CSV table of C-alpha atoms and ligand atoms in Angstrom, one decimal:
chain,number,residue,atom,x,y,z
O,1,UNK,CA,-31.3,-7.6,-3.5
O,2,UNK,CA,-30.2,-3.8,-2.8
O,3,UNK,CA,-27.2,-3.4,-0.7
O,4,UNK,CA,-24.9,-0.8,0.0
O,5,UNK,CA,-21.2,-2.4,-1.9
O,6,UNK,CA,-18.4,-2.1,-0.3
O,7,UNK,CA,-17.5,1.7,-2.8
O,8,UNK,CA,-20.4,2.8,-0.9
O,9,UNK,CA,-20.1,1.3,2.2
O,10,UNK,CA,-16.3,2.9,2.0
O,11,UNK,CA,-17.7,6.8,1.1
O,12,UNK,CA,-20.2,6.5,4.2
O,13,UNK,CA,-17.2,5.6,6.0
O,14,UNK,CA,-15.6,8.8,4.8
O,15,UNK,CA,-18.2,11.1,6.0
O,16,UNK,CA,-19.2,9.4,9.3
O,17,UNK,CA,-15.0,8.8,9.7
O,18,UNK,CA,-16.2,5.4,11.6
O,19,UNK,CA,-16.7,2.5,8.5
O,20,UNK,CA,-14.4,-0.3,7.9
O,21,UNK,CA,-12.9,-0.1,4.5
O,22,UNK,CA,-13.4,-2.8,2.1
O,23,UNK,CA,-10.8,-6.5,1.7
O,24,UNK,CA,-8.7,-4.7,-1.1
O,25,UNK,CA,-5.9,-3.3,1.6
O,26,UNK,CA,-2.5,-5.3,1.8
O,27,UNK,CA,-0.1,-5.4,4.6
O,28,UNK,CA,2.4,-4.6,2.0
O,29,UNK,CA,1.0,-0.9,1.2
O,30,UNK,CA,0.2,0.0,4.8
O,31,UNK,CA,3.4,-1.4,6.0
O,32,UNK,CA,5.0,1.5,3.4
O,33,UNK,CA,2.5,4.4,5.1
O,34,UNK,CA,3.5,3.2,8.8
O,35,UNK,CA,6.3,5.7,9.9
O,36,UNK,CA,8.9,3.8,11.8
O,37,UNK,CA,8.6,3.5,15.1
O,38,UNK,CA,10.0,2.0,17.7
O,39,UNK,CA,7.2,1.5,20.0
O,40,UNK,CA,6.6,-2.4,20.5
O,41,UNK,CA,3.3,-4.4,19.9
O,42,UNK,CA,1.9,-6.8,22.5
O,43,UNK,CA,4.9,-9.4,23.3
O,44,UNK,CA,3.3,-12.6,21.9
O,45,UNK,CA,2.9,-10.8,18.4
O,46,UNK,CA,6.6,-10.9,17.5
O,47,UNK,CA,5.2,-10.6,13.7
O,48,UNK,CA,4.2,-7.6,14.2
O,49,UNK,CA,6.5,-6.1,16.6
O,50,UNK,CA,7.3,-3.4,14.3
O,51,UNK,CA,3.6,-1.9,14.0
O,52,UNK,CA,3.1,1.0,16.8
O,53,UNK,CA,0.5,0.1,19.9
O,54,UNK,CA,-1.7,2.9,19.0
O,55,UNK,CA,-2.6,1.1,15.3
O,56,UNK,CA,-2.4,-2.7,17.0
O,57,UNK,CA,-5.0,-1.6,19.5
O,58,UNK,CA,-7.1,0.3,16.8
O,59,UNK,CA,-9.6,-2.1,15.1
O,60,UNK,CA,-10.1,-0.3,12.2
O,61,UNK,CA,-6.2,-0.1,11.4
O,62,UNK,CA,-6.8,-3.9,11.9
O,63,UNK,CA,-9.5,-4.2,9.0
O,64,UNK,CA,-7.4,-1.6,6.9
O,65,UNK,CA,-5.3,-4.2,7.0
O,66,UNK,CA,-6.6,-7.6,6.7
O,67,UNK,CA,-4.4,-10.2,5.0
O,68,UNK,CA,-6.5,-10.7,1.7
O,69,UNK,CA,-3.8,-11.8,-0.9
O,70,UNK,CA,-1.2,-15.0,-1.4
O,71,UNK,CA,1.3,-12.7,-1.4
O,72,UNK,CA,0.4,-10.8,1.9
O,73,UNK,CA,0.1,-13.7,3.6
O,74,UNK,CA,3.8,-15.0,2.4
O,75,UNK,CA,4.9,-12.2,4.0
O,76,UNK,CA,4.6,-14.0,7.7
O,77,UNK,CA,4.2,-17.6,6.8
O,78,UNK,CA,6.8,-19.7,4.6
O,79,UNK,CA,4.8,-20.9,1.7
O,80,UNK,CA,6.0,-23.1,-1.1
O,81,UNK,CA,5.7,-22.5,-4.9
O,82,UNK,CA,2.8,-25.4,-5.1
O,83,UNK,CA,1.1,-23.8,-1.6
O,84,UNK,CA,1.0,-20.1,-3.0
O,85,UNK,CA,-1.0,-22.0,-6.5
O,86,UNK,CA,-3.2,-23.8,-4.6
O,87,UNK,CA,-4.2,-20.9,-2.6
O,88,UNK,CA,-4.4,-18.9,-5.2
O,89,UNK,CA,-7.1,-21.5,-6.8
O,90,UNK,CA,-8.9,-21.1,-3.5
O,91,UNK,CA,-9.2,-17.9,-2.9
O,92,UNK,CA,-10.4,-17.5,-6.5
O,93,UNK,CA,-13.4,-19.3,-5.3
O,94,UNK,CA,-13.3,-18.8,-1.3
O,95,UNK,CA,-11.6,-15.4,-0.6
O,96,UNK,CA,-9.7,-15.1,2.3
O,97,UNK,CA,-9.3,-12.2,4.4
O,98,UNK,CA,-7.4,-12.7,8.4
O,99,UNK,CA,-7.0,-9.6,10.6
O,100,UNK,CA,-3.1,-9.0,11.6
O,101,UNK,CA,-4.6,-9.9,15.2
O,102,UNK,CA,-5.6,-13.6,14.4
O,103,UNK,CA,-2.8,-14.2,12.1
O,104,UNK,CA,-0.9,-13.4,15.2
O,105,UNK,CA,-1.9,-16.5,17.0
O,106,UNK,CA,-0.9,-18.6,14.5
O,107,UNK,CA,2.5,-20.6,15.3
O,108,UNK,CA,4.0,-20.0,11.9
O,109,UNK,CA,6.6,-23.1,12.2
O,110,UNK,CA,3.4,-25.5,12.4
O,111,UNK,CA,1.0,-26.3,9.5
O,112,UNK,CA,-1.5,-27.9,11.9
O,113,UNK,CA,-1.9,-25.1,13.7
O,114,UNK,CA,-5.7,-24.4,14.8
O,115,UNK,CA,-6.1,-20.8,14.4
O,116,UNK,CA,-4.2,-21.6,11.1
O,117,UNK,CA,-6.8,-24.0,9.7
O,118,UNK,CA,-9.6,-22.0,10.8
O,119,UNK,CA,-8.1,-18.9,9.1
O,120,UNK,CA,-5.7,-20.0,5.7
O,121,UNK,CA,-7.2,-21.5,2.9
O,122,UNK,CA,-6.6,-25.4,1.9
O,123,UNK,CA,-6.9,-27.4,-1.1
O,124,UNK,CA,-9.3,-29.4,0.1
O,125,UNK,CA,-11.8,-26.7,-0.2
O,126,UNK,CA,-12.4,-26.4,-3.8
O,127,UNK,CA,-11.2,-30.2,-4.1
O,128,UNK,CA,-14.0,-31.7,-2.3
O,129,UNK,CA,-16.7,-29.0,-3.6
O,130,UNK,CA,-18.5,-31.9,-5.0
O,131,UNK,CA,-20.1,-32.5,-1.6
O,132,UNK,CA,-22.0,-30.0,0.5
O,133,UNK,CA,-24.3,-27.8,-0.3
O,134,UNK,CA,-24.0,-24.0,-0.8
O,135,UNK,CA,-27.2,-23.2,1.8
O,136,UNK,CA,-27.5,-26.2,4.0
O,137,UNK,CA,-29.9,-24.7,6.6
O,138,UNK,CA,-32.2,-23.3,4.0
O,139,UNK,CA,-31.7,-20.2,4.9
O,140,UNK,CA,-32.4,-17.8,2.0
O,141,UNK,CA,-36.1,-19.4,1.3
O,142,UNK,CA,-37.3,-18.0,4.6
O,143,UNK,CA,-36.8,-14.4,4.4
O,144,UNK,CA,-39.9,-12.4,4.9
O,145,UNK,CA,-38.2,-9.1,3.9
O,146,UNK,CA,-34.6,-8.5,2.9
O,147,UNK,CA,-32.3,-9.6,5.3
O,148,UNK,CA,-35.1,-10.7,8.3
O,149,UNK,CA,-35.7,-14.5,8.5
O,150,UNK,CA,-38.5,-15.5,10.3
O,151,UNK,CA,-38.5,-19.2,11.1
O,152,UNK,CA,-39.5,-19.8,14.4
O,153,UNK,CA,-42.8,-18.1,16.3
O,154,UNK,CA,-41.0,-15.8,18.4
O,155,UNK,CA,-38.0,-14.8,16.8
O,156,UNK,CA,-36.4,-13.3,14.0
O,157,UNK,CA,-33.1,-13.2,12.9
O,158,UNK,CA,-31.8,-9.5,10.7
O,159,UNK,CA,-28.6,-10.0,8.7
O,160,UNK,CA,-27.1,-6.8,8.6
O,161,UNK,CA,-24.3,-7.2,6.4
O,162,UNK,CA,-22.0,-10.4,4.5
O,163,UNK,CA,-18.7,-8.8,5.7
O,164,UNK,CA,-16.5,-10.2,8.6
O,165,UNK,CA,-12.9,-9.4,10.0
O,166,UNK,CA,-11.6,-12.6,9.6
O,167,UNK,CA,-13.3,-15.2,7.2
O,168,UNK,CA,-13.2,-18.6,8.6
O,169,UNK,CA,-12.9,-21.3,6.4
O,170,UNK,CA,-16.1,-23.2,7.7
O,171,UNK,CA,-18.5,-20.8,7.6
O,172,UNK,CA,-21.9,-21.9,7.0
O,173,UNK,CA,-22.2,-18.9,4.9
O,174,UNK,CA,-19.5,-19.3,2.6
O,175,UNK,CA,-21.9,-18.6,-0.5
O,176,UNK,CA,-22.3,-15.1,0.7
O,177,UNK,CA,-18.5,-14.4,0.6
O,178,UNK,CA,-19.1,-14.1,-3.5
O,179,UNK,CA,-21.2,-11.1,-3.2
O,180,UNK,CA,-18.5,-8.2,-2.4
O,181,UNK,CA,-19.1,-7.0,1.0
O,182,UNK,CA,-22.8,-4.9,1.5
O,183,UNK,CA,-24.5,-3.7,4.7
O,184,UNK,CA,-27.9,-3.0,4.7
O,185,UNK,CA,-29.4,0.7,3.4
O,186,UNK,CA,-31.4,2.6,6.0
O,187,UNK,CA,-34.4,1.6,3.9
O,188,UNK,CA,-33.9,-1.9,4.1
O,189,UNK,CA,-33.6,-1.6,7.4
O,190,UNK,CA,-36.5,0.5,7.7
O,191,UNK,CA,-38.8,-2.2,6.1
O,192,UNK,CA,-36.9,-5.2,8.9
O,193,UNK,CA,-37.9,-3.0,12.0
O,194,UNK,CA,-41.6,-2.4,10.0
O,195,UNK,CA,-42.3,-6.3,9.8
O,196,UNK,CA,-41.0,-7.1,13.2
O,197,UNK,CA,-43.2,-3.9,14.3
O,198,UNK,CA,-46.6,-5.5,12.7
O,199,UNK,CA,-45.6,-9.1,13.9
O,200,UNK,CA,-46.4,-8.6,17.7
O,201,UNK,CA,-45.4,-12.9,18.5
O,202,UNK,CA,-41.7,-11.8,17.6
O,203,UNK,CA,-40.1,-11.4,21.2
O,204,UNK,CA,-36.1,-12.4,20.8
O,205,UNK,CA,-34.2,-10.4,17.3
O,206,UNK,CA,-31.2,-12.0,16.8
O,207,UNK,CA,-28.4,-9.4,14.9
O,208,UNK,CA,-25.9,-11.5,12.8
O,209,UNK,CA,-24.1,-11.8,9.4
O,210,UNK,CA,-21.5,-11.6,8.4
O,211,UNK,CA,-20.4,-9.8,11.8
O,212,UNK,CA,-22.5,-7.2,12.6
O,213,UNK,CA,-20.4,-5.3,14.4
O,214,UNK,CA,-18.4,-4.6,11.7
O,215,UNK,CA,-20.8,-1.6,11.3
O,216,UNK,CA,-19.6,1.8,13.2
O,217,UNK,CA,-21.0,1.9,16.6
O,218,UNK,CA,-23.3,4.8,15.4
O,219,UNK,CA,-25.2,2.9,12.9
O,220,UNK,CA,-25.2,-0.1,15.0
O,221,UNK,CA,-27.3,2.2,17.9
O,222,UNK,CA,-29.7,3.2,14.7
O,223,UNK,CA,-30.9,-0.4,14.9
O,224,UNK,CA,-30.7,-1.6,18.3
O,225,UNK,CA,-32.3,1.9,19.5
O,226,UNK,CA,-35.2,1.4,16.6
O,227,UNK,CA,-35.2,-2.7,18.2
O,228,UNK,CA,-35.8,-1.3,21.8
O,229,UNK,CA,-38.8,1.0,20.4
O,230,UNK,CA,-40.5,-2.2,20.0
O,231,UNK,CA,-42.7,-2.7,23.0
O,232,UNK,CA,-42.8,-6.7,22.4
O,233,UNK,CA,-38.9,-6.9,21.7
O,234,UNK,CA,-38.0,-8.1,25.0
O,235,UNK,CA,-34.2,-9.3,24.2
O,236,UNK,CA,-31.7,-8.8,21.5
O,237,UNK,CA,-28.7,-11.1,20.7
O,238,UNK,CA,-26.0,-10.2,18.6
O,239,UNK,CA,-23.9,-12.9,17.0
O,240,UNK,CA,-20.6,-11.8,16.7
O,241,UNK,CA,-16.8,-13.3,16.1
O,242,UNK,CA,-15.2,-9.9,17.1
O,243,UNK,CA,-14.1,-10.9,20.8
O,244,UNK,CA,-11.9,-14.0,19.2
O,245,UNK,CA,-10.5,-12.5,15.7
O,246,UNK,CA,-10.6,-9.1,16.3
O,247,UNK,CA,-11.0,-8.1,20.0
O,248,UNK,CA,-10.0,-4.3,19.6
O,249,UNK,CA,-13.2,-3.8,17.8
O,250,UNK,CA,-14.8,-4.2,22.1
O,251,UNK,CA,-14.2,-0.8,23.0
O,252,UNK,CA,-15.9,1.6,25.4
O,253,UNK,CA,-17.9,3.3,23.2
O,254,UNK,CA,-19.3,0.0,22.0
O,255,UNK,CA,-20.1,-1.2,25.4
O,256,UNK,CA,-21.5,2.0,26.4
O,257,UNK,CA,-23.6,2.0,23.8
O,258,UNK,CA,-24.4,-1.7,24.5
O,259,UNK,CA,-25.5,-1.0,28.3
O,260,UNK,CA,-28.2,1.8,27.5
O,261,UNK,CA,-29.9,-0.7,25.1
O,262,UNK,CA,-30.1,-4.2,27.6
O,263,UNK,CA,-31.7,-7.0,27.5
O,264,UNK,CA,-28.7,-7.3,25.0
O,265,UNK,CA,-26.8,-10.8,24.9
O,266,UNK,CA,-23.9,-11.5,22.7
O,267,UNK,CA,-22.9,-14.9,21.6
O,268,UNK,CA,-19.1,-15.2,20.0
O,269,UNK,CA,-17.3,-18.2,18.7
O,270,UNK,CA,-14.4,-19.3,20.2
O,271,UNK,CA,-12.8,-22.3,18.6
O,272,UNK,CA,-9.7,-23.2,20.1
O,273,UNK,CA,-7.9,-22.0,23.9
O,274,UNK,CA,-5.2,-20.8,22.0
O,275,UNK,CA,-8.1,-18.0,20.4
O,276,UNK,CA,-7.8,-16.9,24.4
O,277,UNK,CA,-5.4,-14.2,24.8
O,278,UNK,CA,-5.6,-11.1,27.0
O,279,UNK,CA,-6.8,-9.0,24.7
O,280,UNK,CA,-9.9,-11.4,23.8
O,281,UNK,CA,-10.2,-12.3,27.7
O,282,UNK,CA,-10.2,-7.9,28.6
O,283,UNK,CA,-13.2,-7.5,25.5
O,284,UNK,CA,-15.1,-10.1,27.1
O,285,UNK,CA,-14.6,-8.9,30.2
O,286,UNK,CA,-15.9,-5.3,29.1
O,287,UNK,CA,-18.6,-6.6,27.6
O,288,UNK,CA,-19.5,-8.9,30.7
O,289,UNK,CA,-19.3,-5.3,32.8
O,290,UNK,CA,-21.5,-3.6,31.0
O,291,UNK,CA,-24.8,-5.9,31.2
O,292,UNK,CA,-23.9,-8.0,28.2
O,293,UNK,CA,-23.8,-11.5,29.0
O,294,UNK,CA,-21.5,-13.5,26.7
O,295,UNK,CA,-21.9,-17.4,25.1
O,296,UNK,CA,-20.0,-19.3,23.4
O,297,UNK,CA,-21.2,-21.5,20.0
O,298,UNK,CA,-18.5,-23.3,18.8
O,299,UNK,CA,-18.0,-25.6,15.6
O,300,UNK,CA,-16.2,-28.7,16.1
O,301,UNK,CA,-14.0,-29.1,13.1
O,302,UNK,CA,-11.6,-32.0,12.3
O,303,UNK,CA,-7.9,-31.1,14.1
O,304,UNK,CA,-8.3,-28.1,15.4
O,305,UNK,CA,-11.1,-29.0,18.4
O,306,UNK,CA,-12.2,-32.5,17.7
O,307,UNK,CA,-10.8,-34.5,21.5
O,308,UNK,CA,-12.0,-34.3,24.7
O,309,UNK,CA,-8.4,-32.3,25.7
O,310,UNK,CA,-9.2,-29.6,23.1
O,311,UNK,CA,-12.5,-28.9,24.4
O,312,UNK,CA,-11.8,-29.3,27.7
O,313,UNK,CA,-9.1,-26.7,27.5
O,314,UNK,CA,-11.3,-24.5,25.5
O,315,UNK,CA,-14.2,-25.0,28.0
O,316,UNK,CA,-12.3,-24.2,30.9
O,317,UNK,CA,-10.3,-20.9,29.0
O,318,UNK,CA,-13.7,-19.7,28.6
O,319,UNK,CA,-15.0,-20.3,31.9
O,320,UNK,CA,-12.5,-18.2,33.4
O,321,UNK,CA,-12.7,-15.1,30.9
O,322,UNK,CA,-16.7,-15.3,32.2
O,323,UNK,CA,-18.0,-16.5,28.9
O,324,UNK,CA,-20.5,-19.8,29.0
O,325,UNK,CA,-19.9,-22.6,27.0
O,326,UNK,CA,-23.0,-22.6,25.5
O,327,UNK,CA,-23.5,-24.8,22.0
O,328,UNK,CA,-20.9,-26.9,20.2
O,329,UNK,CA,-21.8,-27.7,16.7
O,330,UNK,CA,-21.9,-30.3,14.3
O,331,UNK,CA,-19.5,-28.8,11.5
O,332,UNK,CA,-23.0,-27.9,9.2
O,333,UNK,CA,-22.9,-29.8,5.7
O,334,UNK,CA,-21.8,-26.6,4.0
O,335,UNK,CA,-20.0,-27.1,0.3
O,336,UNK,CA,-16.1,-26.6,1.1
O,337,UNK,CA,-16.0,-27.3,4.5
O,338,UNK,CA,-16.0,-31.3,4.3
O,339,UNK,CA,-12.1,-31.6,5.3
O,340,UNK,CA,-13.2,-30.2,8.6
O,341,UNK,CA,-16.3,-32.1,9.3
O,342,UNK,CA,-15.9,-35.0,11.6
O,343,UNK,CA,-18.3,-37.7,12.5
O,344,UNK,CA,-21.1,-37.3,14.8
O,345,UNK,CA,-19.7,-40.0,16.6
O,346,UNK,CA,-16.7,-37.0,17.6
O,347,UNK,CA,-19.4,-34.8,18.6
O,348,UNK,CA,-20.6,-37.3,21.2
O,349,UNK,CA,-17.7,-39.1,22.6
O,350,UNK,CA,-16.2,-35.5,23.4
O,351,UNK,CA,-19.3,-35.0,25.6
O,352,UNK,CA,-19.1,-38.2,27.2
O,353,UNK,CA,-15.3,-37.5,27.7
O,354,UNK,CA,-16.9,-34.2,29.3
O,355,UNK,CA,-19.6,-35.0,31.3
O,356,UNK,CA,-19.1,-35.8,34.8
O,357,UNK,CA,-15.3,-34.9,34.8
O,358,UNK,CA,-15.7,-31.4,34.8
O,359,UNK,CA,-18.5,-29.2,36.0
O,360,UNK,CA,-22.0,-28.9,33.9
O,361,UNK,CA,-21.4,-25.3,34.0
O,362,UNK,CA,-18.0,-26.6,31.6
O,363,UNK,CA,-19.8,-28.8,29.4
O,364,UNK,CA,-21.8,-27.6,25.9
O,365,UNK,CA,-24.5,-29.1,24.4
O,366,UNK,CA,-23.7,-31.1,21.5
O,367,UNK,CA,-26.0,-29.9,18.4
O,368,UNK,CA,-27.3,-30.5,15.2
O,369,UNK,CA,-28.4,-27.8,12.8
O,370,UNK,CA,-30.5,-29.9,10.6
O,371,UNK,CA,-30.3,-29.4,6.8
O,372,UNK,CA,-33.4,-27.5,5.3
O,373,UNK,CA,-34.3,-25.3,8.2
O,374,UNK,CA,-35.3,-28.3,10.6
O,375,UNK,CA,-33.9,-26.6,13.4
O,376,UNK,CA,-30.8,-27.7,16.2
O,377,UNK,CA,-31.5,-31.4,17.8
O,378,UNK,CA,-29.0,-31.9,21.0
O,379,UNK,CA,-27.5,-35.3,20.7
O,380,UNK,CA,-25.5,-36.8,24.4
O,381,UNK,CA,-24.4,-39.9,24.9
O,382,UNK,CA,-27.1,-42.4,25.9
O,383,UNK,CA,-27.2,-42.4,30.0
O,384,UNK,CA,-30.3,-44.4,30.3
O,385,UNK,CA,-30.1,-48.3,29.9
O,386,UNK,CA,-33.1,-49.5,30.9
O,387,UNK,CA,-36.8,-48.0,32.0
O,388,UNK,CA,-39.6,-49.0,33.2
O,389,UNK,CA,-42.4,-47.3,34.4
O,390,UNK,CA,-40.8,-47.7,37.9
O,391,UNK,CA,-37.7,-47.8,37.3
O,392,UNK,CA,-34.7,-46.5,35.3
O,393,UNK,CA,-31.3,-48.2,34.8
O,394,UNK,CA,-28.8,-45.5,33.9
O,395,UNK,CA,-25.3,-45.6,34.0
O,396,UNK,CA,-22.8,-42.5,35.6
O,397,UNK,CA,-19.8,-41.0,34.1
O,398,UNK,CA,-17.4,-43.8,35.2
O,399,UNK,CA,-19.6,-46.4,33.8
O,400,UNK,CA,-21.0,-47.2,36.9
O,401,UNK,CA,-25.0,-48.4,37.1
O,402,UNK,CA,-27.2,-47.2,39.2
O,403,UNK,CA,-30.7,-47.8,40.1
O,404,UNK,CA,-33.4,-45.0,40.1
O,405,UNK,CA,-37.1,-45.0,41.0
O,406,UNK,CA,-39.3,-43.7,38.4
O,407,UNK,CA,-41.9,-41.6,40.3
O,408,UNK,CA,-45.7,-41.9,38.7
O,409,UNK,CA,-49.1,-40.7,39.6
O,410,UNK,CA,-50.0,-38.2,42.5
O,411,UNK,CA,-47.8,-38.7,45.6
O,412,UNK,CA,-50.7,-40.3,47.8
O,413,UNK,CA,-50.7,-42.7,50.9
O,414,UNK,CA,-52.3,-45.4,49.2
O,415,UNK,CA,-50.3,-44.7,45.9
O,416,UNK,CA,-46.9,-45.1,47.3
O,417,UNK,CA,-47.9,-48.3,49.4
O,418,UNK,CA,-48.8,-50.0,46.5
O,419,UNK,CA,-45.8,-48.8,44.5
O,420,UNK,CA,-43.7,-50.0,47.1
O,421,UNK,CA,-45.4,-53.6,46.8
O,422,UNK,CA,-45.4,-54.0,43.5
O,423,UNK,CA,-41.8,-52.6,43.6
O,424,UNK,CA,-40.8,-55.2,46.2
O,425,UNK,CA,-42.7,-57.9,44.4
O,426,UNK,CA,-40.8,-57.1,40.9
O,427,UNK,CA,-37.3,-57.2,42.5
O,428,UNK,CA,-38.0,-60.6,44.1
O,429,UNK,CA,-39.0,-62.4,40.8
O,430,UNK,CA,-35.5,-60.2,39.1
O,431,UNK,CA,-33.3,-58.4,41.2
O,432,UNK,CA,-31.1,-55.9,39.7
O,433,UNK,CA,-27.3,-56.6,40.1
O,434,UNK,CA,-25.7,-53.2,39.7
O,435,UNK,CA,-24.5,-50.8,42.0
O,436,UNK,CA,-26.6,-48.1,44.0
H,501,SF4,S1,-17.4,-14.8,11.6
H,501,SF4,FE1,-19.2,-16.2,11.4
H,501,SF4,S2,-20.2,-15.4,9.5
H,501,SF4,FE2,-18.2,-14.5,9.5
H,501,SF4,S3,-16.9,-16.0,8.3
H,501,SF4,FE3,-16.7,-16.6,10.5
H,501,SF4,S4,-18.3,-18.2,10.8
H,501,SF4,FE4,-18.8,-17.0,8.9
């Protein structure tokens, strides 16, 4: 595959002064090229209190400066001797890389912290390799050129580059994270927009990665612009992680950008309430301002999001910021991920715990990617107890049963007498005894 690597995705970034460096940067050498200053970060960043505003509101000074290294990240979080070896063994295999932003939302006193999990390597990761598989989904069979994936009829999904701000530790793309950072070449993106061009059926592009918007806003236009060329393109999604690890990156230019291009919808990936901050909640915002409606797909992962209270919270955090709980996912089957996943069983329960006690508009659905490209399969607890072709026995949130008539046929006169006899005749011979 031909990719621009991170040396020449860093020499573009020189000469159109936008790019994103690549992970080498530690907090230790930019902490060294930061003059003092006085001027106070954000208040719930004590951290980081000594970096100025104008570089913690600046998302590339945030990617300049990534925590990438054991010993970065033992600058902020007390790690023992064995801790600093075992990540070191992990990151050998999984690399890690957190944005000074999300590592600010970790409470460093607590090791079960769920930005923390989501964000620091653990053991468990190279420990239980020996289950999982590298590409679950299937995903690399079914590219039709480099980086387009055509699956489905009507859509297509472009994978513009493997990098990402913040790398979270269940990533269903974890196998991509060994290939060095790449964004796609003007060619390769050249031959994407010529396949979806000559394939008329393909209505929806979905723009993911890695994070696509880790590209400047510039060369993100280049595609979206060359996307809305397309008569049959009606709508684009981009799938990004940017509101919740790196929220800066949401700026006006972006969003300007953004509205001159719609139908454009942008799903994010909110895992945890404590991911919503003001900064996250004023990108969303932005984004909700200027045409782009925002979803939310998240993963349910073993202590960090797996009880009712956690997604309840989360739901209701994101209804208020204007986002739309939109999917919550089975952790996927991905190799290093297994001391997150939790049983479907989790997955359902939380709905049930859901459903009912807070409104629809709260309430995800509860999905399934299946393995080998078999596509999502909602899964909710089972509300039906009994049917006939009359009848349905179903039960409420509280457990309460409830009687419901089954309507069948064209709604005529004669239809509906006779439904009602044989109706009446059924309930003689067995009357229900639940409520109404
Ligand atoms: S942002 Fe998405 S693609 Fe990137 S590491 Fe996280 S889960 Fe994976």
């Amino acid at each position: 595959m031909k990719h621009l690597h991170t040396a020449a995705l860093q020499e573009d970034a020189r000469l159109a002064e936008e790019e994103p460096p690549g992970a080498g940067a530690s907090m230790v050498k930019e902490e060294e090229d930061e003059p003092p200053s006085t001027k106070l970060a954000l208040d719930h960043q004590p951290i980081f209190s000594h970096v100025p505003a104008e570089n913690w509101n600046d998302w590339k000074w945030h990617l300049r400066n990534r925590i990438v290294t054991v010993e970065g990240l033992a600058q902020y979080m007390l790690l023992s001797a064995k801790e600093q070896r075992h990540l070191k063994m992990v990151i050998s295999k999984y690399p890690m890389s957190i944005t000074p932003y999300y590592l600010s939302l970790v409470d460093m006193h607590d090791p079960e912290d769920p930005v923390r999990k989501q964000a620091v390597p653990a053991i468990e990761e190279v420990a239980l390799a020996g289950i999982g598989f590298d590409d679950p989904l299937a995903e690399e069979g079914c590219s039709v050129v480099p980086g387009l994936v055509h699956r489905y009829p009507d859509r297509v999904l472009m994978v513009l580059t493997d990098l990402c701000p913040t790398l979270c530790r269940h990533c269903t793309r974890k196998r991509e994270w060994h290939h060095g950072g790449w964004v796609r070449n003007p060619g390769e993106i050249e031959a994407m927009l010529d396949y979806i061009r000559r394939n008329k059926n393909v209505r929806d592009v979905i723009i993911s990665g890695g994070d696509p918007l880790i590209l400047s806003t510039r060369r993100l236009e280049q595609v979206i612009s060359g996307l809305r060329r397309i008569d049959h393109v009606e709508i684009i999604r981009i799938g990004s992680r940017f509101p919740v690890v790196l929220p800066q990156r949401i700026d006006d230019e972006l969003c300007d950008m953004l509205s001159d291009y719609g139908p454009i919808w942008l799903n994010t990936h909110f895992n945890h309430v404590n991911e919503i901050t003001p900064e996250s909640a004023s990108a969303c915002d932005r984004l909700v301002r200027s045409g782009v409606p925002v979803n939310n797909q998240s993963v349910l992962l073993r202590g960090v999001n797996d009880s009712v209270k956690a997604q309840t919270e989360l739901c209701h955090g994101l209804l208020k910021i204007k986002v739309r709980p939109y999917y919550l996912y089975q952790c996927d089957e991905v190799r290093g991920t297994e001391h997150l996943r939790t049983p479907v069983e989790t997955g359902i329960k939380i709905i049930e715990g859901m459903r009912g006690h807070t409104s629809g508009l709260g309430v995800p659905t509860f999905v399934i990617d299946l393995p080998q490209g078999g596509g999502k399969v909602p899964l909710q607890p089972d509300y039906v107890l009994a049917q006939t072709e009359e009848k349905l026995i179903l039960r409420n949130y509280e457990g309460r049963l409830f009687r419901y008539r089954n309507p069948s046929g064209p709604r005529t006169r004669s239809n509906a007498h006779n439904g009602r006899k044989r109706a009446a005749a059924k309930q003689k011979a067995a009357p229900f005894t639940v409520g109404s």
